PDB file of C-alpha atoms in Angstrom:
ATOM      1  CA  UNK A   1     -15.079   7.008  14.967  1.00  0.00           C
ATOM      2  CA  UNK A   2     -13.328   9.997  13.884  1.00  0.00           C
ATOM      3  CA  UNK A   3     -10.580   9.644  15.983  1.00  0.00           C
ATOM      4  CA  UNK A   4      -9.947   6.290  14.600  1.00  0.00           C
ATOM      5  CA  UNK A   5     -10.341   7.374  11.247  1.00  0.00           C
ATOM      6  CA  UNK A   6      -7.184  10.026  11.697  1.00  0.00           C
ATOM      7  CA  UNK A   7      -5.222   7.371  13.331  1.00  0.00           C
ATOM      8  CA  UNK A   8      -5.614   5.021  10.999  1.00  0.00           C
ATOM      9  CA  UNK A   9      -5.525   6.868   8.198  1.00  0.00           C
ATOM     10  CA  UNK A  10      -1.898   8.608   9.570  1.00  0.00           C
ATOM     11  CA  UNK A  11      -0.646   5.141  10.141  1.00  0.00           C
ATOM     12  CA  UNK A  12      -1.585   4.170   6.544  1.00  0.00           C
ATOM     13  CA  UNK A  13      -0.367   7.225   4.812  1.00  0.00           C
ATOM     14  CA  UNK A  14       3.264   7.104   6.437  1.00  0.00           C
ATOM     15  CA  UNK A  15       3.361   3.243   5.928  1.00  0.00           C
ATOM     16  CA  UNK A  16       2.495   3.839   2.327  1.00  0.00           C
ATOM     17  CA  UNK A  17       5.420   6.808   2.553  1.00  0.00           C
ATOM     18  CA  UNK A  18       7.827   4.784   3.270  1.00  0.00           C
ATOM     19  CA  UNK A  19       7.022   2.279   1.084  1.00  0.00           C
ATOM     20  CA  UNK A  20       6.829   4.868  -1.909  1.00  0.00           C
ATOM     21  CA  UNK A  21      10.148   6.267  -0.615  1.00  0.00           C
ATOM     22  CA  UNK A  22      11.740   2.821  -0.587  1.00  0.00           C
ATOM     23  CA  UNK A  23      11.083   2.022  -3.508  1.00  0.00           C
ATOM     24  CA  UNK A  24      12.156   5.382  -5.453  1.00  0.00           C
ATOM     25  CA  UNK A  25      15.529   4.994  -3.553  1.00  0.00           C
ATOM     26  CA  UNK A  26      15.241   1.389  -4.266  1.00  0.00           C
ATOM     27  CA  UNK A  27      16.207   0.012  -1.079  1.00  0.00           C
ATOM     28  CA  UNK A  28      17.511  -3.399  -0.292  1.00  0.00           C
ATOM     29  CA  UNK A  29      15.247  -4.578   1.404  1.00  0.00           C
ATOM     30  CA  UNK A  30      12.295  -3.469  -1.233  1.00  0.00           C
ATOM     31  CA  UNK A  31      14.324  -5.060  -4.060  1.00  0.00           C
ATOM     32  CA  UNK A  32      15.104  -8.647  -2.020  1.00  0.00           C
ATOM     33  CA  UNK A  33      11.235  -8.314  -1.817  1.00  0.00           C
ATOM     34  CA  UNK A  34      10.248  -7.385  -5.243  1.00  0.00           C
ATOM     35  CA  UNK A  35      12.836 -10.187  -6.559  1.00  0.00           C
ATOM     36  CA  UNK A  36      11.669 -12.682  -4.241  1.00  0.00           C
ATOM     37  CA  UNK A  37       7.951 -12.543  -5.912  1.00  0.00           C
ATOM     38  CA  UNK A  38       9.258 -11.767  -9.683  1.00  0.00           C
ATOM     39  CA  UNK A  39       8.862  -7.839  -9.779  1.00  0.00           C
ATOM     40  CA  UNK A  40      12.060  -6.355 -11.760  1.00  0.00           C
ATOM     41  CA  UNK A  41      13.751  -3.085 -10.513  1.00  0.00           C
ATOM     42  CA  UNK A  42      12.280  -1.364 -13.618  1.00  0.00           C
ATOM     43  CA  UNK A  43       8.703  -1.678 -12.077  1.00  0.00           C
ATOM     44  CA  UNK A  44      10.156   0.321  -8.606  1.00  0.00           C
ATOM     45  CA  UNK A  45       9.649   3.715  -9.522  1.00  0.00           C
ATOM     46  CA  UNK A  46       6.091   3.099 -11.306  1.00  0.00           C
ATOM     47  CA  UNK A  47       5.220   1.096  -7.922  1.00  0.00           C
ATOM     48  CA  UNK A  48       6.669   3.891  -5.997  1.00  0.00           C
ATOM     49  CA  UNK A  49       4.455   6.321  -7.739  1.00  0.00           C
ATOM     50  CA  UNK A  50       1.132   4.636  -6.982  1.00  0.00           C
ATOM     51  CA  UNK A  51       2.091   4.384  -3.112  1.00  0.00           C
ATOM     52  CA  UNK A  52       2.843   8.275  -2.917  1.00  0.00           C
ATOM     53  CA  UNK A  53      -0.267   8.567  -5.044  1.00  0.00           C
ATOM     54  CA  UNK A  54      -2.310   6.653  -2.860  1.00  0.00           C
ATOM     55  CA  UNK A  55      -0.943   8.087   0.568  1.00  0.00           C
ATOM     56  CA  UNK A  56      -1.466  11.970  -0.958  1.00  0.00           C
ATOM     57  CA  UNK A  57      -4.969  10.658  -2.134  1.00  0.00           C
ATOM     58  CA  UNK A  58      -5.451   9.756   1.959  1.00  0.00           C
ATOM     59  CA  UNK A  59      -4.514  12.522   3.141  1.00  0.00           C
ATOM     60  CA  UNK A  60      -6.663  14.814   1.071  1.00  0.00           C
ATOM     61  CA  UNK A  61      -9.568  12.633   1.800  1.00  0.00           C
ATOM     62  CA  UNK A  62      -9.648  14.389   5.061  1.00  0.00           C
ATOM     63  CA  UNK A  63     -11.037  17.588   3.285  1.00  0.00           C
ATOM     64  CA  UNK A  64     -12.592  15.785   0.310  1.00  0.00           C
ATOM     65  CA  UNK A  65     -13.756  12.347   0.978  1.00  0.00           C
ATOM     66  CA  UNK A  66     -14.314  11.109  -2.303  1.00  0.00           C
ATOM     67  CA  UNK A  67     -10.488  11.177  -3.009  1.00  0.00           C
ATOM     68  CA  UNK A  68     -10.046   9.642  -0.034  1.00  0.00           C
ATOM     69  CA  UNK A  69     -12.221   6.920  -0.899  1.00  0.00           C
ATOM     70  CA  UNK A  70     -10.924   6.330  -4.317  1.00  0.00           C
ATOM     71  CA  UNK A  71      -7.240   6.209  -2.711  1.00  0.00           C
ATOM     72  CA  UNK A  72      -8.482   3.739  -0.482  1.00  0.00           C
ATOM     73  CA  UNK A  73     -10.101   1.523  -3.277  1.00  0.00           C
ATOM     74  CA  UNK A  74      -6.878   1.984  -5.512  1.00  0.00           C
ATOM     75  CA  UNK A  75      -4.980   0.682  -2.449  1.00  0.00           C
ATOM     76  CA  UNK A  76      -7.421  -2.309  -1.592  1.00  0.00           C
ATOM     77  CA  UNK A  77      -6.851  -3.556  -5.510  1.00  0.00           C
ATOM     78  CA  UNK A  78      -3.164  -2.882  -5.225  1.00  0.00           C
ATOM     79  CA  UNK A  79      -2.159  -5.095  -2.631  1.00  0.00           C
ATOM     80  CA  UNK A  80      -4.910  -7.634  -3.171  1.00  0.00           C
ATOM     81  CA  UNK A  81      -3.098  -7.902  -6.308  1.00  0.00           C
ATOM     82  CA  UNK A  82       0.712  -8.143  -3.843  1.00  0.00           C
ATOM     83  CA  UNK A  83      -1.136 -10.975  -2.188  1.00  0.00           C
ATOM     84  CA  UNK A  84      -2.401 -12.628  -5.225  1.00  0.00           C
ATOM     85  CA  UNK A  85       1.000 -12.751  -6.983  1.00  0.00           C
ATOM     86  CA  UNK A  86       2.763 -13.470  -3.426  1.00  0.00           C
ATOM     87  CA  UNK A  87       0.633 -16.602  -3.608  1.00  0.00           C
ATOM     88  CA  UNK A  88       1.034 -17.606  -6.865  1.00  0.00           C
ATOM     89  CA  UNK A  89       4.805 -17.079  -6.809  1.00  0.00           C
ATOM     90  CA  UNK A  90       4.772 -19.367  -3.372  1.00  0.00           C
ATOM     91  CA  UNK A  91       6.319 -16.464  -1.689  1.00  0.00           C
ATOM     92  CA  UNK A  92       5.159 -17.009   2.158  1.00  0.00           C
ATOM     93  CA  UNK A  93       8.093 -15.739   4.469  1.00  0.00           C
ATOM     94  CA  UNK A  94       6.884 -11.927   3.497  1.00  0.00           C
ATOM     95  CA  UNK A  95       3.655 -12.434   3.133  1.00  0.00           C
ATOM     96  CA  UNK A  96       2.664 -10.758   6.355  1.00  0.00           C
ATOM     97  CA  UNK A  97       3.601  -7.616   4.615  1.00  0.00           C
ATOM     98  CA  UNK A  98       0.858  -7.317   2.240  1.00  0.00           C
ATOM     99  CA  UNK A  99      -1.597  -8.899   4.836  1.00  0.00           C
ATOM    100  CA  UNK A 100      -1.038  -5.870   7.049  1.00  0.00           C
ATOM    101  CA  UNK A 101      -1.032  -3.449   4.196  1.00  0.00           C
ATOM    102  CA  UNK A 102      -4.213  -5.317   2.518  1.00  0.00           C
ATOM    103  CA  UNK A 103      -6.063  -4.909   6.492  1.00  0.00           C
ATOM    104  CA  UNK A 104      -4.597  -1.281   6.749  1.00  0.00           C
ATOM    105  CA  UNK A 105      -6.075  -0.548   3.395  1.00  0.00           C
ATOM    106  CA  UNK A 106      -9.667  -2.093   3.998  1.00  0.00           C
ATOM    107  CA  UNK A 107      -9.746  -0.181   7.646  1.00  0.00           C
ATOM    108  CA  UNK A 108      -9.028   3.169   6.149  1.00  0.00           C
ATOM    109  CA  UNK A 109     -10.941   3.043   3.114  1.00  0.00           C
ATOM    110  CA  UNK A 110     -14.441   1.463   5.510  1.00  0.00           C
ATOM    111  CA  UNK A 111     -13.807   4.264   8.362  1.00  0.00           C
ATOM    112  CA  UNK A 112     -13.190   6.883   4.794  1.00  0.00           C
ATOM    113  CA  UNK A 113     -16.705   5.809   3.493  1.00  0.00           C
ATOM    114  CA  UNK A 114     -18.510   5.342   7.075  1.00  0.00           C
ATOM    115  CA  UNK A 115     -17.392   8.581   8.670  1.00  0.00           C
TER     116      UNK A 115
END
């Protein structure tokens, strides 16, 4: 289980990297995404900063699970909250990216907590 755990985990904190990165640079193809569902550019940086937050909390949850956890949690809310307003918006051609992140999110944080 531990090996999955540091896969996992790696996999979520460089997804969540270059998401953070993306949207501090504010990429095209972050801001076609963040339009599509209503999000204005202002709200990039902020959302930026709770990715990098979240992938730093990850990675120290390695040597202190309880940030770990918490990172996970944050993460779980955050893009339950990308689906939610994907759905409400009746954005469906991206929704596959908050899916995976939502599924990446709930892996990590359960193998955080069970290992």
């Amino acid at each position: 289980m531990f090996i999955a755990l540091v896969a996992l985990t790696a996999v979520n904190i460089a997804a969540n990297a270059i998401e953070a990165v993306g949207n501090f640079i504010q990429a095209e193809w972050v801001k076609r995404n963040s339009h599509a569902v209503g999000v204005p550019d202002s709200w990039l940086p902020s959302l930026g900063c709770v990715k990098a937050a979240a992938a730093v909390g990850l990675a120290a949850g390695f040597w202190w699970r309880p940030l770990g956890i918490a990172a996970g949690i944050g993460l779980v809310v955050f893009f339950v909250l990308a689906l939610a307003l994907h759905v409400r918006e009746r954005v469906f051609h991206n929704i596959a990216g908050p899916i995976g992140f939502l599924a990446l999110s709930i892996a990590a944080l359960w193998l955080m907590a069970a290992a």
